[in-house]
Short mmCIF file of N, CA and C in Angstrom, two decimals:
data_model
loop_
_atom_site.label_atom_id
_atom_site.label_comp_id
_atom_site.label_asym_id
_atom_site.label_seq_id
_atom_site.Cartn_x
_atom_site.Cartn_y
_atom_site.Cartn_z
N VAL A 1 3.03 -3.16 5.99
CA VAL A 1 3.00 -4.45 5.32
C VAL A 1 3.35 -4.28 3.84
N ALA A 2 2.78 -3.26 3.21
CA ALA A 2 3.06 -3.01 1.79
C ALA A 2 4.53 -2.68 1.58
N ALA A 3 5.07 -1.84 2.45
CA ALA A 3 6.49 -1.46 2.32
C ALA A 3 7.39 -2.66 2.53
N GLN A 4 7.10 -3.48 3.52
CA GLN A 4 7.92 -4.66 3.79
C GLN A 4 7.87 -5.63 2.62
N PHE A 5 6.69 -5.79 2.05
CA PHE A 5 6.55 -6.68 0.89
C PHE A 5 7.38 -6.17 -0.29
N ALA A 6 7.25 -4.87 -0.59
CA ALA A 6 7.99 -4.29 -1.72
C ALA A 6 9.50 -4.38 -1.50
N VAL A 7 9.95 -4.09 -0.29
CA VAL A 7 11.38 -4.18 0.02
C VAL A 7 11.86 -5.62 -0.09
N SER A 8 11.07 -6.56 0.38
CA SER A 8 11.45 -7.98 0.30
C SER A 8 11.59 -8.44 -1.14
N VAL A 9 10.68 -8.01 -2.00
CA VAL A 9 10.77 -8.37 -3.42
C VAL A 9 12.04 -7.77 -4.02
N ALA A 10 12.30 -6.50 -3.71
CA ALA A 10 13.48 -5.83 -4.26
C ALA A 10 14.78 -6.46 -3.76
N GLU A 11 14.79 -6.92 -2.52
CA GLU A 11 16.00 -7.53 -1.95
C GLU A 11 16.16 -9.00 -2.34
N SER A 12 15.14 -9.60 -2.91
CA SER A 12 15.15 -11.04 -3.18
C SER A 12 16.10 -11.45 -4.30
N GLY A 13 16.51 -10.49 -5.11
CA GLY A 13 17.36 -10.82 -6.24
C GLY A 13 16.57 -11.33 -7.43
N SER A 14 15.27 -11.16 -7.41
CA SER A 14 14.42 -11.64 -8.50
C SER A 14 14.57 -10.80 -9.76
N GLY A 15 15.08 -9.58 -9.61
CA GLY A 15 15.22 -8.70 -10.76
C GLY A 15 13.93 -7.99 -11.14
N LEU A 16 12.88 -8.15 -10.34
CA LEU A 16 11.61 -7.48 -10.62
C LEU A 16 11.71 -6.00 -10.26
N ARG A 17 11.48 -5.14 -11.24
CA ARG A 17 11.44 -3.71 -10.98
C ARG A 17 10.15 -3.43 -10.21
N THR A 18 10.29 -2.91 -9.01
CA THR A 18 9.15 -2.75 -8.10
C THR A 18 8.92 -1.28 -7.79
N LEU A 19 7.66 -0.87 -7.80
CA LEU A 19 7.28 0.47 -7.42
C LEU A 19 6.32 0.38 -6.24
N LEU A 20 6.63 1.10 -5.18
CA LEU A 20 5.77 1.19 -4.00
C LEU A 20 5.07 2.55 -4.04
N VAL A 21 3.74 2.52 -3.98
CA VAL A 21 2.94 3.75 -4.06
C VAL A 21 2.23 3.96 -2.73
N ASP A 22 2.37 5.16 -2.17
CA ASP A 22 1.66 5.50 -0.94
C ASP A 22 0.29 6.04 -1.33
N GLY A 23 -0.72 5.21 -1.21
CA GLY A 23 -2.09 5.60 -1.54
C GLY A 23 -2.91 5.92 -0.31
N ASN A 24 -2.27 6.04 0.83
CA ASN A 24 -2.97 6.34 2.06
C ASN A 24 -3.05 7.86 2.22
N LEU A 25 -4.06 8.46 1.62
CA LEU A 25 -4.17 9.92 1.58
C LEU A 25 -4.38 10.55 2.95
N LYS A 26 -5.08 9.86 3.81
CA LYS A 26 -5.39 10.43 5.13
C LYS A 26 -4.22 10.34 6.09
N ASN A 27 -3.45 9.27 6.02
CA ASN A 27 -2.35 9.07 6.97
C ASN A 27 -1.12 8.53 6.25
N PRO A 28 -0.50 9.35 5.40
CA PRO A 28 0.67 8.86 4.66
C PRO A 28 1.88 8.70 5.58
N ASN A 29 2.64 7.62 5.35
CA ASN A 29 3.83 7.44 6.18
C ASN A 29 5.01 6.80 5.47
N LEU A 30 4.85 6.40 4.22
CA LEU A 30 5.96 5.74 3.54
C LEU A 30 7.16 6.67 3.36
N HIS A 31 6.92 7.96 3.17
CA HIS A 31 8.02 8.90 3.01
C HIS A 31 8.88 8.95 4.28
N GLU A 32 8.24 8.86 5.45
CA GLU A 32 8.99 8.85 6.71
C GLU A 32 9.70 7.52 6.90
N LEU A 33 9.00 6.45 6.62
CA LEU A 33 9.56 5.11 6.79
C LEU A 33 10.80 4.89 5.94
N LEU A 34 10.78 5.41 4.72
CA LEU A 34 11.88 5.20 3.78
C LEU A 34 12.78 6.42 3.63
N ASP A 35 12.56 7.44 4.46
CA ASP A 35 13.35 8.67 4.47
C ASP A 35 13.41 9.32 3.09
N LEU A 36 12.22 9.63 2.55
CA LEU A 36 12.08 10.24 1.23
C LEU A 36 11.34 11.56 1.35
N GLN A 37 11.38 12.35 0.29
CA GLN A 37 10.63 13.60 0.26
C GLN A 37 9.14 13.29 0.09
N LEU A 38 8.32 14.12 0.71
CA LEU A 38 6.88 13.92 0.63
C LEU A 38 6.32 14.28 -0.75
N ASP A 39 6.88 15.32 -1.35
CA ASP A 39 6.35 15.76 -2.63
C ASP A 39 7.46 16.05 -3.63
N PRO A 40 7.16 16.08 -4.91
CA PRO A 40 5.84 15.81 -5.48
C PRO A 40 5.52 14.32 -5.37
N GLY A 41 4.24 14.03 -5.38
CA GLY A 41 3.82 12.65 -5.22
C GLY A 41 2.52 12.36 -5.96
N LEU A 42 1.83 11.36 -5.49
CA LEU A 42 0.61 10.86 -6.13
C LEU A 42 -0.44 11.95 -6.33
N THR A 43 -0.68 12.75 -5.31
CA THR A 43 -1.72 13.77 -5.44
C THR A 43 -1.35 14.84 -6.47
N GLU A 44 -0.08 15.21 -6.54
CA GLU A 44 0.33 16.19 -7.54
C GLU A 44 0.25 15.61 -8.96
N VAL A 45 0.56 14.33 -9.11
CA VAL A 45 0.47 13.69 -10.42
C VAL A 45 -0.99 13.61 -10.87
N CYS A 46 -1.86 13.18 -9.98
CA CYS A 46 -3.27 12.98 -10.36
C CYS A 46 -4.06 14.28 -10.43
N ASN A 47 -3.79 15.21 -9.55
CA ASN A 47 -4.63 16.41 -9.46
C ASN A 47 -4.04 17.64 -10.12
N ASP A 48 -2.71 17.71 -10.21
CA ASP A 48 -2.07 18.92 -10.72
C ASP A 48 -1.32 18.72 -12.03
N GLY A 49 -1.28 17.50 -12.55
CA GLY A 49 -0.64 17.25 -13.82
C GLY A 49 0.88 17.17 -13.79
N VAL A 50 1.46 16.98 -12.61
CA VAL A 50 2.92 16.81 -12.53
C VAL A 50 3.30 15.51 -13.23
N PRO A 51 4.32 15.51 -14.07
CA PRO A 51 4.73 14.27 -14.74
C PRO A 51 5.16 13.20 -13.73
N VAL A 52 4.71 11.98 -13.95
CA VAL A 52 4.97 10.90 -13.00
C VAL A 52 6.47 10.65 -12.84
N LYS A 53 7.24 10.79 -13.91
CA LYS A 53 8.69 10.57 -13.81
C LYS A 53 9.34 11.56 -12.86
N GLN A 54 8.77 12.73 -12.74
CA GLN A 54 9.29 13.75 -11.83
C GLN A 54 8.96 13.41 -10.37
N ALA A 55 7.89 12.65 -10.15
CA ALA A 55 7.44 12.35 -8.80
C ALA A 55 8.02 11.05 -8.23
N ILE A 56 8.43 10.12 -9.08
CA ILE A 56 8.96 8.85 -8.60
C ILE A 56 10.36 9.05 -8.04
N GLN A 57 10.60 8.48 -6.86
CA GLN A 57 11.89 8.61 -6.19
C GLN A 57 12.58 7.25 -6.12
N ALA A 58 13.88 7.26 -6.37
CA ALA A 58 14.67 6.04 -6.25
C ALA A 58 15.00 5.80 -4.77
N THR A 59 15.24 4.56 -4.43
CA THR A 59 15.66 4.21 -3.07
C THR A 59 17.07 3.63 -3.14
N GLU A 60 17.58 3.24 -1.99
CA GLU A 60 18.90 2.62 -1.93
C GLU A 60 18.92 1.26 -2.61
N LEU A 61 17.76 0.65 -2.72
CA LEU A 61 17.66 -0.65 -3.39
C LEU A 61 17.50 -0.44 -4.88
N TYR A 62 18.31 -1.10 -5.66
CA TYR A 62 18.32 -0.91 -7.11
C TYR A 62 16.96 -1.14 -7.75
N ASP A 63 16.25 -2.16 -7.32
CA ASP A 63 14.99 -2.54 -7.96
C ASP A 63 13.75 -1.94 -7.31
N LEU A 64 13.91 -0.95 -6.44
CA LEU A 64 12.75 -0.37 -5.75
C LEU A 64 12.70 1.14 -5.91
N ASP A 65 11.58 1.62 -6.45
CA ASP A 65 11.28 3.04 -6.53
C ASP A 65 10.01 3.29 -5.72
N VAL A 66 9.79 4.56 -5.36
CA VAL A 66 8.63 4.92 -4.53
C VAL A 66 7.94 6.15 -5.10
N LEU A 67 6.62 6.11 -5.07
CA LEU A 67 5.80 7.27 -5.38
C LEU A 67 5.08 7.63 -4.08
N THR A 68 5.55 8.70 -3.42
CA THR A 68 4.94 9.10 -2.16
C THR A 68 3.57 9.70 -2.41
N VAL A 69 2.86 10.01 -1.35
CA VAL A 69 1.49 10.52 -1.49
C VAL A 69 1.47 11.97 -1.95
N GLY A 70 2.46 12.74 -1.61
CA GLY A 70 2.50 14.15 -2.01
C GLY A 70 2.03 15.05 -0.89
N SER A 71 2.36 16.31 -0.99
CA SER A 71 2.03 17.26 0.08
C SER A 71 0.58 17.69 0.05
N PHE A 72 -0.07 17.57 -1.08
CA PHE A 72 -1.46 17.99 -1.22
C PHE A 72 -2.36 17.28 -0.22
N ALA A 73 -2.06 16.01 0.06
CA ALA A 73 -2.89 15.23 0.99
C ALA A 73 -2.82 15.81 2.40
N ASN A 74 -1.68 16.36 2.79
CA ASN A 74 -1.54 16.93 4.12
C ASN A 74 -2.29 18.25 4.28
N GLN A 75 -2.75 18.83 3.19
CA GLN A 75 -3.46 20.11 3.25
C GLN A 75 -4.96 19.92 3.48
N GLY A 76 -5.37 18.71 3.79
CA GLY A 76 -6.77 18.47 4.12
C GLY A 76 -7.61 17.91 3.00
N ALA A 77 -7.13 17.90 1.78
CA ALA A 77 -7.91 17.35 0.67
C ALA A 77 -7.55 15.87 0.52
N HIS A 78 -8.53 15.02 0.70
CA HIS A 78 -8.27 13.58 0.65
C HIS A 78 -8.97 12.95 -0.53
N TYR A 79 -8.67 13.44 -1.71
CA TYR A 79 -9.27 12.88 -2.91
C TYR A 79 -8.25 12.89 -4.03
N LEU A 80 -8.52 12.07 -5.00
CA LEU A 80 -7.70 12.03 -6.21
C LEU A 80 -8.62 12.15 -7.41
N ASN A 81 -8.10 12.67 -8.49
CA ASN A 81 -8.80 12.62 -9.76
C ASN A 81 -8.82 11.14 -10.16
N SER A 82 -9.96 10.49 -10.00
CA SER A 82 -10.03 9.04 -10.16
C SER A 82 -9.72 8.57 -11.58
N LEU A 83 -10.11 9.32 -12.59
CA LEU A 83 -9.79 8.93 -13.96
C LEU A 83 -8.28 8.98 -14.20
N ARG A 84 -7.64 10.03 -13.73
CA ARG A 84 -6.20 10.14 -13.88
C ARG A 84 -5.50 9.05 -13.07
N TYR A 85 -6.05 8.73 -11.90
CA TYR A 85 -5.47 7.68 -11.06
C TYR A 85 -5.48 6.34 -11.80
N LEU A 86 -6.59 5.99 -12.43
CA LEU A 86 -6.66 4.73 -13.17
C LEU A 86 -5.69 4.72 -14.35
N GLU A 87 -5.60 5.85 -15.06
CA GLU A 87 -4.63 5.97 -16.16
C GLU A 87 -3.21 5.81 -15.63
N LEU A 88 -2.93 6.43 -14.49
CA LEU A 88 -1.60 6.37 -13.89
C LEU A 88 -1.22 4.94 -13.54
N ILE A 89 -2.15 4.21 -12.96
CA ILE A 89 -1.85 2.82 -12.57
C ILE A 89 -1.51 2.00 -13.81
N GLN A 90 -2.25 2.18 -14.89
CA GLN A 90 -1.95 1.46 -16.13
C GLN A 90 -0.56 1.84 -16.64
N GLU A 91 -0.23 3.11 -16.57
CA GLU A 91 1.08 3.59 -17.00
C GLU A 91 2.20 2.98 -16.14
N LEU A 92 1.96 2.92 -14.84
CA LEU A 92 2.96 2.36 -13.94
C LEU A 92 3.14 0.87 -14.15
N LYS A 93 2.05 0.16 -14.44
CA LYS A 93 2.12 -1.28 -14.68
C LYS A 93 2.94 -1.60 -15.93
N GLU A 94 2.95 -0.67 -16.88
CA GLU A 94 3.75 -0.87 -18.09
C GLU A 94 5.24 -0.65 -17.82
N GLY A 95 5.56 0.20 -16.87
CA GLY A 95 6.96 0.54 -16.60
C GLY A 95 7.61 -0.28 -15.51
N TYR A 96 6.81 -1.02 -14.74
CA TYR A 96 7.33 -1.82 -13.62
C TYR A 96 6.78 -3.23 -13.68
N ASP A 97 7.56 -4.17 -13.16
CA ASP A 97 7.11 -5.56 -13.09
C ASP A 97 6.07 -5.74 -11.99
N LEU A 98 6.21 -4.96 -10.91
CA LEU A 98 5.32 -5.07 -9.76
C LEU A 98 5.04 -3.68 -9.20
N VAL A 99 3.76 -3.36 -9.04
CA VAL A 99 3.35 -2.10 -8.42
C VAL A 99 2.58 -2.46 -7.15
N VAL A 100 3.10 -2.01 -6.00
CA VAL A 100 2.49 -2.28 -4.70
C VAL A 100 1.90 -0.98 -4.19
N ILE A 101 0.61 -0.98 -3.86
CA ILE A 101 -0.05 0.24 -3.40
C ILE A 101 -0.48 0.05 -1.95
N ASP A 102 -0.01 0.95 -1.09
CA ASP A 102 -0.42 0.96 0.31
C ASP A 102 -1.70 1.79 0.38
N CYS A 103 -2.82 1.12 0.63
CA CYS A 103 -4.12 1.80 0.66
C CYS A 103 -4.53 2.10 2.09
N PRO A 104 -5.44 3.06 2.26
CA PRO A 104 -5.93 3.38 3.61
C PRO A 104 -6.82 2.26 4.13
N PRO A 105 -7.03 2.23 5.45
CA PRO A 105 -7.95 1.23 6.00
C PRO A 105 -9.35 1.40 5.42
N LEU A 106 -10.04 0.30 5.21
CA LEU A 106 -11.41 0.38 4.69
C LEU A 106 -12.31 1.17 5.63
N ALA A 107 -12.08 1.03 6.92
CA ALA A 107 -12.91 1.72 7.90
C ALA A 107 -12.77 3.23 7.82
N ALA A 108 -11.69 3.72 7.23
CA ALA A 108 -11.48 5.17 7.12
C ALA A 108 -12.40 5.80 6.09
N GLY A 109 -12.98 4.98 5.22
CA GLY A 109 -13.92 5.49 4.24
C GLY A 109 -13.27 6.22 3.07
N HIS A 110 -11.99 6.05 2.87
CA HIS A 110 -11.28 6.71 1.77
C HIS A 110 -10.84 5.65 0.78
N GLY A 111 -11.77 5.16 -0.01
CA GLY A 111 -11.49 4.09 -0.95
C GLY A 111 -11.00 4.55 -2.30
N SER A 112 -10.56 5.79 -2.42
CA SER A 112 -10.19 6.32 -3.72
C SER A 112 -8.97 5.65 -4.32
N THR A 113 -8.18 4.95 -3.53
CA THR A 113 -7.00 4.29 -4.08
C THR A 113 -7.18 2.78 -4.21
N HIS A 114 -8.36 2.28 -3.90
CA HIS A 114 -8.64 0.85 -4.07
C HIS A 114 -8.97 0.58 -5.53
N LEU A 115 -8.53 -0.56 -6.02
CA LEU A 115 -8.73 -0.90 -7.43
C LEU A 115 -9.57 -2.16 -7.56
N SER A 116 -10.23 -2.31 -8.70
CA SER A 116 -11.10 -3.46 -8.92
C SER A 116 -10.38 -4.56 -9.69
N LYS A 117 -11.12 -5.67 -9.90
CA LYS A 117 -10.57 -6.81 -10.64
C LYS A 117 -10.04 -6.37 -12.00
N GLY A 118 -9.00 -7.03 -12.44
CA GLY A 118 -8.41 -6.68 -13.72
C GLY A 118 -7.39 -5.56 -13.60
N GLU A 119 -7.52 -4.75 -12.54
CA GLU A 119 -6.58 -3.66 -12.32
C GLU A 119 -5.54 -4.05 -11.28
N ALA A 120 -5.94 -4.88 -10.30
CA ALA A 120 -5.03 -5.20 -9.20
C ALA A 120 -5.50 -6.44 -8.45
N LEU A 121 -4.58 -7.00 -7.70
CA LEU A 121 -4.89 -8.05 -6.73
C LEU A 121 -4.85 -7.39 -5.35
N THR A 122 -5.74 -7.79 -4.47
CA THR A 122 -5.85 -7.15 -3.16
C THR A 122 -5.57 -8.15 -2.05
N ALA A 123 -4.75 -7.73 -1.10
CA ALA A 123 -4.52 -8.50 0.13
C ALA A 123 -5.09 -7.67 1.28
N LEU A 124 -5.95 -8.26 2.05
CA LEU A 124 -6.56 -7.58 3.20
C LEU A 124 -5.65 -7.78 4.40
N VAL A 125 -5.25 -6.68 5.04
CA VAL A 125 -4.41 -6.74 6.22
C VAL A 125 -5.30 -6.59 7.44
N VAL A 126 -5.19 -7.57 8.37
CA VAL A 126 -6.05 -7.62 9.54
C VAL A 126 -5.18 -7.56 10.79
N GLU A 127 -5.55 -6.69 11.73
CA GLU A 127 -4.79 -6.59 12.98
C GLU A 127 -5.20 -7.71 13.93
N ALA A 128 -4.23 -8.50 14.33
CA ALA A 128 -4.49 -9.65 15.20
C ALA A 128 -5.01 -9.20 16.57
N SER A 129 -5.92 -9.97 17.11
CA SER A 129 -6.50 -9.77 18.44
C SER A 129 -7.27 -8.47 18.58
N GLN A 130 -7.45 -7.72 17.52
CA GLN A 130 -8.18 -6.46 17.59
C GLN A 130 -9.38 -6.43 16.64
N THR A 131 -9.35 -7.26 15.61
CA THR A 131 -10.39 -7.23 14.60
C THR A 131 -11.26 -8.47 14.73
N ASN A 132 -12.56 -8.25 14.96
CA ASN A 132 -13.43 -9.42 15.12
C ASN A 132 -13.90 -9.93 13.77
N ARG A 133 -14.42 -11.11 13.77
CA ARG A 133 -14.81 -11.81 12.56
C ARG A 133 -15.83 -11.02 11.72
N GLU A 134 -16.79 -10.39 12.38
CA GLU A 134 -17.82 -9.65 11.67
C GLU A 134 -17.22 -8.48 10.89
N VAL A 135 -16.22 -7.82 11.47
CA VAL A 135 -15.57 -6.70 10.79
C VAL A 135 -14.81 -7.20 9.56
N ILE A 136 -14.15 -8.33 9.70
CA ILE A 136 -13.42 -8.92 8.57
C ILE A 136 -14.39 -9.29 7.46
N GLU A 137 -15.50 -9.93 7.82
CA GLU A 137 -16.50 -10.31 6.83
C GLU A 137 -17.08 -9.07 6.16
N GLY A 138 -17.31 -8.00 6.93
CA GLY A 138 -17.81 -6.75 6.37
C GLY A 138 -16.81 -6.13 5.40
N ALA A 139 -15.53 -6.19 5.76
CA ALA A 139 -14.48 -5.64 4.88
C ALA A 139 -14.42 -6.43 3.58
N LEU A 140 -14.49 -7.74 3.67
CA LEU A 140 -14.49 -8.58 2.47
C LEU A 140 -15.69 -8.27 1.59
N HIS A 141 -16.85 -8.08 2.23
CA HIS A 141 -18.06 -7.73 1.48
C HIS A 141 -17.89 -6.38 0.78
N GLU A 142 -17.34 -5.40 1.49
CA GLU A 142 -17.12 -4.08 0.90
C GLU A 142 -16.15 -4.16 -0.28
N LEU A 143 -15.10 -4.95 -0.15
CA LEU A 143 -14.16 -5.13 -1.26
C LEU A 143 -14.83 -5.81 -2.44
N GLN A 144 -15.72 -6.76 -2.18
CA GLN A 144 -16.46 -7.40 -3.26
C GLN A 144 -17.36 -6.40 -3.97
N LEU A 145 -17.96 -5.48 -3.21
CA LEU A 145 -18.85 -4.48 -3.80
C LEU A 145 -18.11 -3.56 -4.77
N VAL A 146 -16.85 -3.24 -4.46
CA VAL A 146 -16.08 -2.39 -5.38
C VAL A 146 -15.38 -3.21 -6.45
N GLY A 147 -15.58 -4.52 -6.41
CA GLY A 147 -15.02 -5.38 -7.45
C GLY A 147 -13.58 -5.77 -7.24
N ALA A 148 -13.09 -5.69 -6.01
CA ALA A 148 -11.69 -6.04 -5.75
C ALA A 148 -11.49 -7.55 -5.86
N ASP A 149 -10.33 -7.93 -6.31
CA ASP A 149 -9.94 -9.34 -6.41
C ASP A 149 -9.08 -9.68 -5.20
N VAL A 150 -9.74 -10.12 -4.12
CA VAL A 150 -9.04 -10.41 -2.87
C VAL A 150 -8.37 -11.77 -2.98
N VAL A 151 -7.05 -11.78 -2.88
CA VAL A 151 -6.29 -13.02 -3.03
C VAL A 151 -5.86 -13.62 -1.70
N GLY A 152 -6.05 -12.89 -0.62
CA GLY A 152 -5.68 -13.41 0.68
C GLY A 152 -5.71 -12.36 1.75
N MET A 153 -5.34 -12.79 2.97
CA MET A 153 -5.28 -11.89 4.11
C MET A 153 -3.92 -12.03 4.79
N VAL A 154 -3.50 -10.92 5.39
CA VAL A 154 -2.25 -10.90 6.15
C VAL A 154 -2.62 -10.57 7.59
N LEU A 155 -2.16 -11.40 8.52
CA LEU A 155 -2.39 -11.16 9.93
C LEU A 155 -1.24 -10.31 10.45
N ASN A 156 -1.55 -9.11 10.90
CA ASN A 156 -0.56 -8.12 11.30
C ASN A 156 -0.57 -7.93 12.82
N ARG A 157 0.60 -7.64 13.37
CA ARG A 157 0.76 -7.33 14.79
C ARG A 157 0.34 -8.47 15.71
N ARG A 158 0.63 -9.67 15.32
CA ARG A 158 0.33 -10.82 16.17
C ARG A 158 1.27 -10.83 17.34
N GLN A 159 0.74 -11.07 18.53
CA GLN A 159 1.56 -11.15 19.74
C GLN A 159 1.68 -12.62 20.14
N PHE A 160 2.86 -12.96 20.61
CA PHE A 160 3.11 -14.32 21.06
C PHE A 160 3.04 -14.34 22.59
N PHE A 161 2.02 -15.02 23.11
CA PHE A 161 1.81 -15.05 24.55
C PHE A 161 2.58 -16.19 25.22
N ILE A 162 3.00 -17.15 24.43
CA ILE A 162 3.80 -18.26 24.95
C ILE A 162 5.27 -17.93 24.67
N PRO A 163 6.14 -18.07 25.65
CA PRO A 163 7.56 -17.74 25.44
C PRO A 163 8.16 -18.53 24.27
N ASN A 164 9.11 -17.91 23.59
CA ASN A 164 9.73 -18.48 22.41
C ASN A 164 10.35 -19.86 22.67
N PHE A 165 10.97 -20.06 23.84
CA PHE A 165 11.61 -21.35 24.11
C PHE A 165 10.59 -22.49 24.15
N VAL A 166 9.33 -22.20 24.50
CA VAL A 166 8.29 -23.22 24.51
C VAL A 166 7.94 -23.60 23.06
N TYR A 167 7.82 -22.58 22.17
CA TYR A 167 7.56 -22.84 20.76
C TYR A 167 8.65 -23.72 20.14
N GLN A 168 9.89 -23.47 20.54
CA GLN A 168 11.01 -24.23 19.98
C GLN A 168 10.96 -25.69 20.36
N ARG A 169 10.37 -25.99 21.47
CA ARG A 169 10.30 -27.39 21.92
C ARG A 169 9.10 -28.12 21.35
N LEU A 170 8.17 -27.40 20.79
CA LEU A 170 6.96 -28.04 20.25
C LEU A 170 7.21 -28.72 18.95
#
């Protein structure tokens, strides 16, 4: 969802310089999705002092750059230097019009890439027909506890059980 949003903004012709950050330390996949190198990335910038300009990768889209998660995350360490991470986000916000961060699921318990109010706006992605109301309410409560500014929800993987031609006639 984060990648599709960032690509859509970059393709829209808005002229917004967009950076997509893979903050999913446990299960990174943006590098595969966009056919980019895994490292250096976010973990090397935050934990090893690699310059951020060295880690950001350009894409085929003029207005879209990507900061992958880095190879360090694949070695079993699923943490970031949180102070450096917050500094990095501020630095990235100064250099880009829009910074989109793909965060891990809340249920995974790896909230190190989630940001609070004033730092970011949060959209909760919910899997259709798989996530019950209580889990959604719990996720919203957890985001409130960390001070996230939840601006909405995205319903993901919705299945259409009624054939398309029926929808067209409605």
